[in-house]
Amino acid sequence: MSTEPDTSEVYLNGEFIPLGEACVPVMDRGFLFGDGVYELIPVYGGRPFRLSQHMERLDNSLGSVRMENPLQLDAWERIFARLTGSIPDIDQLLYLQVTRGVDRTRNHLFPQGGEPTVFVMAWTAEPRDPDISGKGIAAVVLEDNRWHRCDIKATALLGNVLLRQAAQDAGAAEAILVRDGLVTEGSSTNPFVVQDGEILTPPASNRLLRGITRDLVLELARGVDMPCAERHITRDELETADELWISSSSREVQPVTLLDGKPVGEGVPGALWRRIDDLFQDYKAHL
Ligand code: PMP
């Protein structure tokens, strides 16, 4: 690993500076409490993907933690354009984070009149892995032991981090989470189960983050009359699914072909996943 400081440009509190020089004070509540929210936005062909949906979710997350959006949409857009504009032909990911800012003391109570910390960076997206579309990925089922406000895209991700690592330690690429016998989501993805030709995903609630990719999958499926429903999925339905997929902004829609070491359906990426993936790639290509 290089020890050279990273010179790629990032945005921090009104300035564009090299990543290696971007510093936040230790009294930042994001550092002390994980007191902040974030978004991750794919950028295809130089254009942020589903930007209005991401910015609406940002407003919802901020509202839920009683913070105001520190910037107008056009200011966000100018930052995004500057950070991604130098390489418009390459797919990128934009990460933005807003914390409740710096306080003088470590106190759980909100500081009076503090300024939020605003950070944005962009990086090149991983190219599509042909192994994933060819063979699929492995997942494990784990108990969802996180807090009850998973609908907030909070930077406090320790629960998700531990679950994702537990999946990795078990040789799997994702954990599918179950709470009270019902599927909620993945550690950083939304799950889809195919049963008798119908595409199912859990309904939006405080138990899961309503993924922008999840909503697009439903929109694409409905657009071509593929049967789909947002309804509770039991652990048993998960384990007997004909197909299982996960979705997120960075992973798009990936087929899960091994669950807890057992094949899902035929143990290969399914026909409905191929159809949705084609629709998804087509949608991206015609923005
Ligand atoms: N659930 C969780 C817990 C996540 O972290 C993510 C990824 N941010 C998702 C679902 C998928 O959301 P999106 O499709 O908006 O990336």
mmCIF file of C-alpha atoms and ligand atoms in Angstrom:
data_model
loop_
_atom_site.group_PDB
_atom_site.id
_atom_site.type_symbol
_atom_site.label_atom_id
_atom_site.label_comp_id
_atom_site.label_asym_id
_atom_site.label_seq_id
_atom_site.Cartn_x
_atom_site.Cartn_y
_atom_site.Cartn_z
ATOM 1 C CA MET A 1 0.000 0.000 0.000
ATOM 2 C CA SER A 2 1.291 3.471 -0.890
ATOM 3 C CA THR A 3 2.238 5.785 1.959
ATOM 4 C CA GLU A 4 1.968 8.826 -0.316
ATOM 5 C CA PRO A 5 -0.909 11.142 0.701
ATOM 6 C CA ASP A 6 -3.927 10.865 -1.599
ATOM 7 C CA THR A 7 -4.099 13.968 -3.766
ATOM 8 C CA SER A 8 -7.561 13.372 -5.212
ATOM 9 C CA GLU A 9 -9.755 16.377 -4.558
ATOM 10 C CA VAL A 10 -12.537 16.260 -1.969
ATOM 11 C CA TYR A 11 -14.986 18.835 -0.616
ATOM 12 C CA LEU A 12 -14.891 19.713 3.080
ATOM 13 C CA ASN A 13 -16.863 22.607 4.593
ATOM 14 C CA GLY A 14 -16.756 24.906 1.603
ATOM 15 C CA GLU A 15 -13.286 24.026 0.321
ATOM 16 C CA PHE A 16 -11.898 21.720 -2.346
ATOM 17 C CA ILE A 17 -8.715 20.151 -0.982
ATOM 18 C CA PRO A 18 -6.610 16.996 -1.484
ATOM 19 C CA LEU A 19 -7.995 13.981 0.412
ATOM 20 C CA GLY A 20 -4.671 13.586 2.224
ATOM 21 C CA GLU A 21 -5.107 17.070 3.705
ATOM 22 C CA ALA A 22 -8.793 16.794 4.654
ATOM 23 C CA CYS A 23 -9.091 16.723 8.467
ATOM 24 C CA VAL A 24 -12.004 16.881 10.892
ATOM 25 C CA PRO A 25 -11.518 17.913 14.558
ATOM 26 C CA VAL A 26 -11.703 15.083 17.117
ATOM 27 C CA MET A 27 -14.635 16.891 18.778
ATOM 28 C CA ASP A 28 -16.758 16.401 15.652
ATOM 29 C CA ARG A 29 -19.931 14.592 16.696
ATOM 30 C CA GLY A 30 -19.611 12.371 13.649
ATOM 31 C CA PHE A 31 -16.372 11.061 15.157
ATOM 32 C CA LEU A 32 -17.589 10.949 18.786
ATOM 33 C CA PHE A 33 -21.150 9.640 18.328
ATOM 34 C CA GLY A 34 -21.624 8.660 14.678
ATOM 35 C CA ASP A 35 -24.002 11.644 14.746
ATOM 36 C CA GLY A 36 -24.488 12.180 11.041
ATOM 37 C CA VAL A 37 -26.116 10.933 7.852
ATOM 38 C CA TYR A 38 -24.818 10.133 4.393
ATOM 39 C CA GLU A 39 -25.664 9.230 0.795
ATOM 40 C CA LEU A 40 -23.887 7.207 -1.862
ATOM 41 C CA ILE A 41 -24.800 8.182 -5.412
ATOM 42 C CA PRO A 42 -23.606 6.379 -8.564
ATOM 43 C CA VAL A 43 -22.491 8.583 -11.442
ATOM 44 C CA TYR A 44 -22.971 7.107 -14.908
ATOM 45 C CA GLY A 45 -21.771 8.946 -18.019
ATOM 46 C CA GLY A 46 -20.915 11.941 -15.854
ATOM 47 C CA ARG A 47 -24.476 12.224 -14.485
ATOM 48 C CA PRO A 48 -25.523 11.415 -10.897
ATOM 49 C CA PHE A 49 -28.001 8.515 -11.088
ATOM 50 C CA ARG A 50 -31.489 9.060 -9.625
ATOM 51 C CA LEU A 51 -30.256 12.274 -8.041
ATOM 52 C CA SER A 52 -33.661 13.593 -6.949
ATOM 53 C CA GLN A 53 -34.422 10.317 -5.143
ATOM 54 C CA HIS A 54 -31.068 10.383 -3.338
ATOM 55 C CA MET A 55 -31.516 14.026 -2.337
ATOM 56 C CA GLU A 56 -35.050 13.365 -1.124
ATOM 57 C CA ARG A 57 -33.756 10.482 1.010
ATOM 58 C CA LEU A 58 -31.010 12.781 2.340
ATOM 59 C CA ASP A 59 -33.685 15.284 3.382
ATOM 60 C CA ASN A 60 -35.638 12.480 5.094
ATOM 61 C CA SER A 61 -32.549 11.245 6.956
ATOM 62 C CA LEU A 62 -31.632 14.792 8.025
ATOM 63 C CA GLY A 63 -35.212 15.489 9.134
ATOM 64 C CA SER A 64 -35.293 12.257 11.155
ATOM 65 C CA VAL A 65 -32.174 13.285 13.097
ATOM 66 C CA ARG A 66 -33.404 16.886 13.460
ATOM 67 C CA MET A 67 -30.838 18.510 11.190
ATOM 68 C CA GLU A 68 -31.367 20.871 8.298
ATOM 69 C CA ASN A 69 -29.969 20.370 4.845
ATOM 70 C CA PRO A 70 -26.917 22.669 4.922
ATOM 71 C CA LEU A 71 -26.896 23.274 1.139
ATOM 72 C CA GLN A 72 -29.354 24.038 -1.635
ATOM 73 C CA LEU A 73 -29.667 21.501 -4.455
ATOM 74 C CA ASP A 74 -27.743 23.678 -6.923
ATOM 75 C CA ALA A 75 -24.832 23.962 -4.464
ATOM 76 C CA TRP A 76 -24.735 20.164 -4.052
ATOM 77 C CA GLU A 77 -24.837 19.804 -7.836
ATOM 78 C CA ARG A 78 -21.915 22.190 -8.320
ATOM 79 C CA ILE A 79 -19.839 20.182 -5.825
ATOM 80 C CA PHE A 80 -20.758 16.879 -7.504
ATOM 81 C CA ALA A 81 -19.910 18.264 -10.960
ATOM 82 C CA ARG A 82 -16.508 19.532 -9.848
ATOM 83 C CA LEU A 83 -15.564 16.251 -8.114
ATOM 84 C CA THR A 84 -16.676 13.978 -10.958
ATOM 85 C CA GLY A 85 -16.263 16.252 -13.969
ATOM 86 C CA SER A 86 -12.635 15.488 -14.758
ATOM 87 C CA ILE A 87 -13.398 11.895 -15.846
ATOM 88 C CA PRO A 88 -16.991 11.951 -17.177
ATOM 89 C CA ASP A 89 -16.590 8.720 -19.201
ATOM 90 C CA ILE A 90 -15.854 6.527 -16.213
ATOM 91 C CA ASP A 91 -18.535 5.283 -13.801
ATOM 92 C CA GLN A 92 -18.014 6.801 -10.377
ATOM 93 C CA LEU A 93 -19.522 6.867 -6.907
ATOM 94 C CA LEU A 94 -20.191 10.026 -4.926
ATOM 95 C CA TYR A 95 -20.182 9.868 -1.140
ATOM 96 C CA LEU A 96 -21.573 12.729 0.915
ATOM 97 C CA GLN A 97 -21.767 13.017 4.669
ATOM 98 C CA VAL A 98 -23.306 15.636 6.952
ATOM 99 C CA THR A 99 -22.569 15.497 10.679
ATOM 100 C CA ARG A 100 -23.914 17.628 13.526
ATOM 101 C CA GLY A 101 -20.490 19.277 13.613
ATOM 102 C CA VAL A 102 -17.990 20.185 16.302
ATOM 103 C CA ASP A 103 -18.840 20.857 19.953
ATOM 104 C CA ARG A 104 -16.671 22.170 22.814
ATOM 105 C CA THR A 105 -17.457 19.275 25.145
ATOM 106 C CA ARG A 106 -18.488 15.662 24.649
ATOM 107 C CA ASN A 107 -22.170 15.957 25.473
ATOM 108 C CA HIS A 108 -24.991 13.810 24.121
ATOM 109 C CA LEU A 109 -27.271 16.867 23.903
ATOM 110 C CA PHE A 110 -27.276 18.776 20.618
ATOM 111 C CA PRO A 111 -24.923 21.786 20.625
ATOM 112 C CA GLN A 112 -26.606 25.193 20.370
ATOM 113 C CA GLY A 113 -26.067 26.967 17.051
ATOM 114 C CA GLY A 114 -23.319 24.636 15.816
ATOM 115 C CA GLU A 115 -22.285 24.376 12.184
ATOM 116 C CA PRO A 116 -22.627 20.977 10.467
ATOM 117 C CA THR A 117 -19.613 19.277 8.928
ATOM 118 C CA VAL A 118 -20.116 18.641 5.203
ATOM 119 C CA PHE A 119 -17.862 16.221 3.364
ATOM 120 C CA VAL A 120 -18.084 14.927 -0.236
ATOM 121 C CA MET A 121 -15.746 12.663 -2.179
ATOM 122 C CA ALA A 122 -15.899 10.735 -5.459
ATOM 123 C CA TRP A 123 -14.118 7.632 -6.627
ATOM 124 C CA THR A 124 -14.081 5.287 -9.606
ATOM 125 C CA ALA A 125 -16.676 2.500 -9.474
ATOM 126 C CA GLU A 126 -15.472 -1.110 -9.605
ATOM 127 C CA PRO A 127 -16.006 -2.558 -13.086
ATOM 128 C CA ARG A 128 -18.722 -5.194 -13.312
ATOM 129 C CA ASP A 129 -17.367 -8.582 -12.200
ATOM 130 C CA PRO A 130 -18.216 -11.263 -14.813
ATOM 131 C CA ASP A 131 -17.897 -13.923 -12.105
ATOM 132 C CA ILE A 132 -20.886 -12.442 -10.262
ATOM 133 C CA SER A 133 -23.185 -12.451 -13.291
ATOM 134 C CA GLY A 134 -21.855 -15.874 -14.307
ATOM 135 C CA LYS A 135 -21.954 -17.691 -10.984
ATOM 136 C CA GLY A 136 -23.657 -15.420 -8.467
ATOM 137 C CA ILE A 137 -22.558 -14.768 -4.902
ATOM 138 C CA ALA A 138 -22.839 -16.540 -1.551
ATOM 139 C CA ALA A 139 -24.838 -15.110 1.367
ATOM 140 C CA VAL A 140 -25.569 -16.166 4.921
ATOM 141 C CA VAL A 141 -28.664 -15.551 7.032
ATOM 142 C CA LEU A 142 -27.997 -13.632 10.255
ATOM 143 C CA GLU A 143 -30.172 -12.257 13.030
ATOM 144 C CA ASP A 144 -30.859 -8.534 12.567
ATOM 145 C CA ASN A 145 -29.626 -7.063 15.847
ATOM 146 C CA ARG A 146 -29.499 -3.403 14.788
ATOM 147 C CA TRP A 147 -31.471 -0.451 16.143
ATOM 148 C CA HIS A 148 -35.064 0.220 15.074
ATOM 149 C CA ARG A 149 -34.411 3.221 12.808
ATOM 150 C CA CYS A 150 -32.792 1.440 9.863
ATOM 151 C CA ASP A 151 -34.783 3.752 7.554
ATOM 152 C CA ILE A 152 -32.312 6.551 8.429
ATOM 153 C CA LYS A 153 -29.128 6.471 6.370
ATOM 154 C CA ALA A 154 -27.024 7.137 9.455
ATOM 155 C CA THR A 155 -23.228 7.059 9.525
ATOM 156 C CA ALA A 156 -23.446 5.027 12.777
ATOM 157 C CA LEU A 157 -23.061 1.705 10.968
ATOM 158 C CA LEU A 158 -21.444 -0.495 13.629
ATOM 159 C CA GLY A 159 -24.272 -3.040 13.517
ATOM 160 C CA ASN A 160 -24.047 -3.268 9.722
ATOM 161 C CA VAL A 161 -20.251 -3.413 9.853
ATOM 162 C CA LEU A 162 -20.244 -6.345 12.301
ATOM 163 C CA LEU A 163 -22.839 -8.243 10.254
ATOM 164 C CA ARG A 164 -20.985 -7.678 6.980
ATOM 165 C CA GLN A 165 -17.737 -8.845 8.568
ATOM 166 C CA ALA A 166 -19.465 -11.925 10.036
ATOM 167 C CA ALA A 167 -20.685 -12.777 6.517
ATOM 168 C CA GLN A 168 -17.180 -12.326 5.120
ATOM 169 C CA ASP A 169 -15.712 -14.507 7.894
ATOM 170 C CA ALA A 170 -18.233 -17.208 6.896
ATOM 171 C CA GLY A 171 -16.993 -17.018 3.275
ATOM 172 C CA ALA A 172 -20.038 -15.064 2.025
ATOM 173 C CA ALA A 173 -20.398 -11.749 0.210
ATOM 174 C CA GLU A 174 -23.479 -10.539 2.095
ATOM 175 C CA ALA A 175 -25.595 -11.188 5.183
ATOM 176 C CA ILE A 176 -29.357 -11.433 4.683
ATOM 177 C CA LEU A 177 -30.932 -10.257 7.927
ATOM 178 C CA VAL A 178 -33.957 -11.683 9.714
ATOM 179 C CA ARG A 179 -35.834 -10.040 12.603
ATOM 180 C CA ASP A 180 -38.738 -11.792 14.365
ATOM 181 C CA GLY A 181 -38.657 -14.489 11.667
ATOM 182 C CA LEU A 182 -39.047 -11.961 8.824
ATOM 183 C CA VAL A 183 -36.455 -10.833 6.283
ATOM 184 C CA THR A 184 -35.517 -7.162 6.707
ATOM 185 C CA GLU A 185 -32.589 -6.351 4.395
ATOM 186 C CA GLY A 186 -28.923 -7.125 3.743
ATOM 187 C CA SER A 187 -26.068 -5.592 5.738
ATOM 188 C CA SER A 188 -25.745 -2.981 2.969
ATOM 189 C CA THR A 189 -28.277 -4.112 0.352
ATOM 190 C CA ASN A 190 -31.981 -4.841 -0.155
ATOM 191 C CA PRO A 191 -33.033 -8.442 -0.849
ATOM 192 C CA PHE A 192 -35.465 -9.793 -3.471
ATOM 193 C CA VAL A 193 -36.938 -13.283 -3.377
ATOM 194 C CA VAL A 194 -38.508 -14.922 -6.427
ATOM 195 C CA GLN A 195 -41.232 -17.418 -5.656
ATOM 196 C CA ASP A 196 -43.373 -19.064 -8.364
ATOM 197 C CA GLY A 197 -42.532 -16.292 -10.846
ATOM 198 C CA GLU A 198 -43.330 -13.444 -8.434
ATOM 199 C CA ILE A 199 -40.680 -10.939 -7.290
ATOM 200 C CA LEU A 200 -40.973 -10.171 -3.572
ATOM 201 C CA THR A 201 -39.221 -7.646 -1.339
ATOM 202 C CA PRO A 202 -40.019 -6.557 2.227
ATOM 203 C CA PRO A 203 -42.224 -3.453 2.537
ATOM 204 C CA ALA A 204 -40.562 -0.141 3.438
ATOM 205 C CA SER A 205 -40.563 0.433 7.200
ATOM 206 C CA ASN A 206 -38.279 1.528 10.043
ATOM 207 C CA ARG A 207 -36.700 -1.948 9.839
ATOM 208 C CA LEU A 208 -34.864 -1.279 6.580
ATOM 209 C CA LEU A 209 -33.308 1.342 4.386
ATOM 210 C CA ARG A 210 -35.525 1.885 1.381
ATOM 211 C CA GLY A 211 -32.904 1.500 -1.338
ATOM 212 C CA ILE A 212 -32.979 3.711 -4.404
ATOM 213 C CA THR A 213 -31.919 0.629 -6.399
ATOM 214 C CA ARG A 214 -34.694 -1.432 -4.748
ATOM 215 C CA ASP A 215 -37.285 1.112 -5.859
ATOM 216 C CA LEU A 216 -35.868 1.157 -9.386
ATOM 217 C CA VAL A 217 -36.002 -2.663 -9.597
ATOM 218 C CA LEU A 218 -39.697 -2.550 -8.650
ATOM 219 C CA GLU A 219 -40.323 0.256 -11.160
ATOM 220 C CA LEU A 220 -38.567 -1.671 -13.954
ATOM 221 C CA ALA A 221 -40.405 -4.914 -13.137
ATOM 222 C CA ARG A 222 -43.789 -3.164 -13.039
ATOM 223 C CA GLY A 223 -42.967 -1.384 -16.308
ATOM 224 C CA VAL A 224 -42.885 -4.724 -18.141
ATOM 225 C CA ASP A 225 -45.672 -6.369 -16.106
ATOM 226 C CA MET A 226 -43.444 -8.770 -14.211
ATOM 227 C CA PRO A 227 -45.447 -9.802 -11.118
ATOM 228 C CA CYS A 228 -43.974 -8.241 -7.965
ATOM 229 C CA ALA A 229 -45.065 -7.355 -4.457
ATOM 230 C CA GLU A 230 -43.768 -5.541 -1.392
ATOM 231 C CA ARG A 231 -44.709 -7.888 1.424
ATOM 232 C CA HIS A 232 -43.241 -9.658 4.431
ATOM 233 C CA ILE A 233 -40.976 -12.607 3.599
ATOM 234 C CA THR A 234 -40.513 -15.365 6.168
ATOM 235 C CA ARG A 235 -37.216 -17.088 6.812
ATOM 236 C CA ASP A 236 -38.742 -20.242 5.370
ATOM 237 C CA GLU A 237 -39.678 -18.424 2.129
ATOM 238 C CA LEU A 238 -36.140 -17.062 1.950
ATOM 239 C CA GLU A 239 -34.666 -20.537 2.327
ATOM 240 C CA THR A 240 -36.935 -22.082 -0.308
ATOM 241 C CA ALA A 241 -36.733 -19.231 -2.837
ATOM 242 C CA ASP A 242 -36.458 -20.025 -6.544
ATOM 243 C CA GLU A 243 -34.156 -17.011 -6.898
ATOM 244 C CA LEU A 244 -32.592 -14.543 -4.483
ATOM 245 C CA TRP A 245 -31.045 -11.182 -5.412
ATOM 246 C CA ILE A 246 -29.546 -8.244 -3.571
ATOM 247 C CA SER A 247 -29.488 -4.623 -4.739
ATOM 248 C CA SER A 248 -27.587 -1.467 -3.914
ATOM 249 C CA SER A 249 -26.155 1.600 -5.607
ATOM 250 C CA SER A 250 -22.634 0.184 -5.692
ATOM 251 C CA ARG A 251 -23.503 -3.472 -6.419
ATOM 252 C CA GLU A 252 -26.522 -2.888 -8.702
ATOM 253 C CA VAL A 253 -28.572 -6.146 -8.756
ATOM 254 C CA GLN A 254 -26.628 -9.308 -7.947
ATOM 255 C CA PRO A 255 -27.866 -12.914 -7.910
ATOM 256 C CA VAL A 256 -27.332 -14.921 -4.708
ATOM 257 C CA THR A 257 -26.851 -18.563 -5.670
ATOM 258 C CA LEU A 258 -25.651 -20.014 -2.369
ATOM 259 C CA LEU A 259 -27.429 -19.354 0.941
ATOM 260 C CA ASP A 260 -25.939 -20.769 4.132
ATOM 261 C CA GLY A 261 -23.934 -23.144 1.939
ATOM 262 C CA LYS A 262 -27.015 -24.515 0.100
ATOM 263 C CA PRO A 263 -27.882 -23.769 -3.540
ATOM 264 C CA VAL A 264 -30.659 -21.232 -4.143
ATOM 265 C CA GLY A 265 -33.054 -22.743 -6.710
ATOM 266 C CA GLU A 266 -30.892 -24.352 -9.399
ATOM 267 C CA GLY A 267 -27.771 -22.830 -7.829
ATOM 268 C CA VAL A 268 -27.124 -20.538 -10.819
ATOM 269 C CA PRO A 269 -28.260 -16.971 -11.627
ATOM 270 C CA GLY A 270 -31.951 -17.242 -12.493
ATOM 271 C CA ALA A 271 -33.934 -16.229 -15.570
ATOM 272 C CA LEU A 272 -35.795 -13.423 -13.796
ATOM 273 C CA TRP A 273 -32.555 -11.961 -12.474
ATOM 274 C CA ARG A 274 -31.196 -11.946 -16.066
ATOM 275 C CA ARG A 275 -34.298 -10.107 -17.239
ATOM 276 C CA ILE A 276 -34.075 -7.491 -14.464
ATOM 277 C CA ASP A 277 -30.336 -7.078 -14.966
ATOM 278 C CA ASP A 278 -30.890 -6.487 -18.712
ATOM 279 C CA LEU A 279 -33.582 -3.913 -17.938
ATOM 280 C CA PHE A 280 -31.307 -2.249 -15.390
ATOM 281 C CA GLN A 281 -28.322 -2.056 -17.769
ATOM 282 C CA ASP A 282 -30.582 -0.765 -20.525
ATOM 283 C CA TYR A 283 -32.007 1.906 -18.212
ATOM 284 C CA LYS A 284 -28.489 3.023 -17.274
ATOM 285 C CA ALA A 285 -27.401 3.171 -20.891
ATOM 286 C CA HIS A 286 -30.344 5.394 -21.922
ATOM 287 C CA LEU A 287 -30.298 8.043 -19.210
HETATM 288 N N1 PMP B 1 -29.744 -1.209 2.959
HETATM 289 C C1 PMP B 1 -28.621 -0.771 3.566
HETATM 290 C C2 PMP B 1 -28.445 -1.046 5.027
HETATM 291 C C3 PMP B 1 -27.633 -0.087 2.836
HETATM 292 O O1 PMP B 1 -26.518 0.351 3.442
HETATM 293 C C4 PMP B 1 -27.827 0.110 1.442
HETATM 294 C C5 PMP B 1 -26.771 0.789 0.619
HETATM 295 N N2 PMP B 1 -26.624 2.117 0.930
HETATM 296 C C6 PMP B 1 -29.012 -0.345 0.858
HETATM 297 C C7 PMP B 1 -29.940 -1.005 1.640
HETATM 298 C C8 PMP B 1 -29.283 -0.133 -0.615
HETATM 299 O O2 PMP B 1 -29.599 1.223 -0.850
HETATM 300 P P1 PMP B 1 -29.308 1.906 -2.278
HETATM 301 O O3 PMP B 1 -29.945 1.050 -3.304
HETATM 302 O O4 PMP B 1 -29.967 3.243 -2.165
HETATM 303 O O5 PMP B 1 -27.839 1.978 -2.428
#
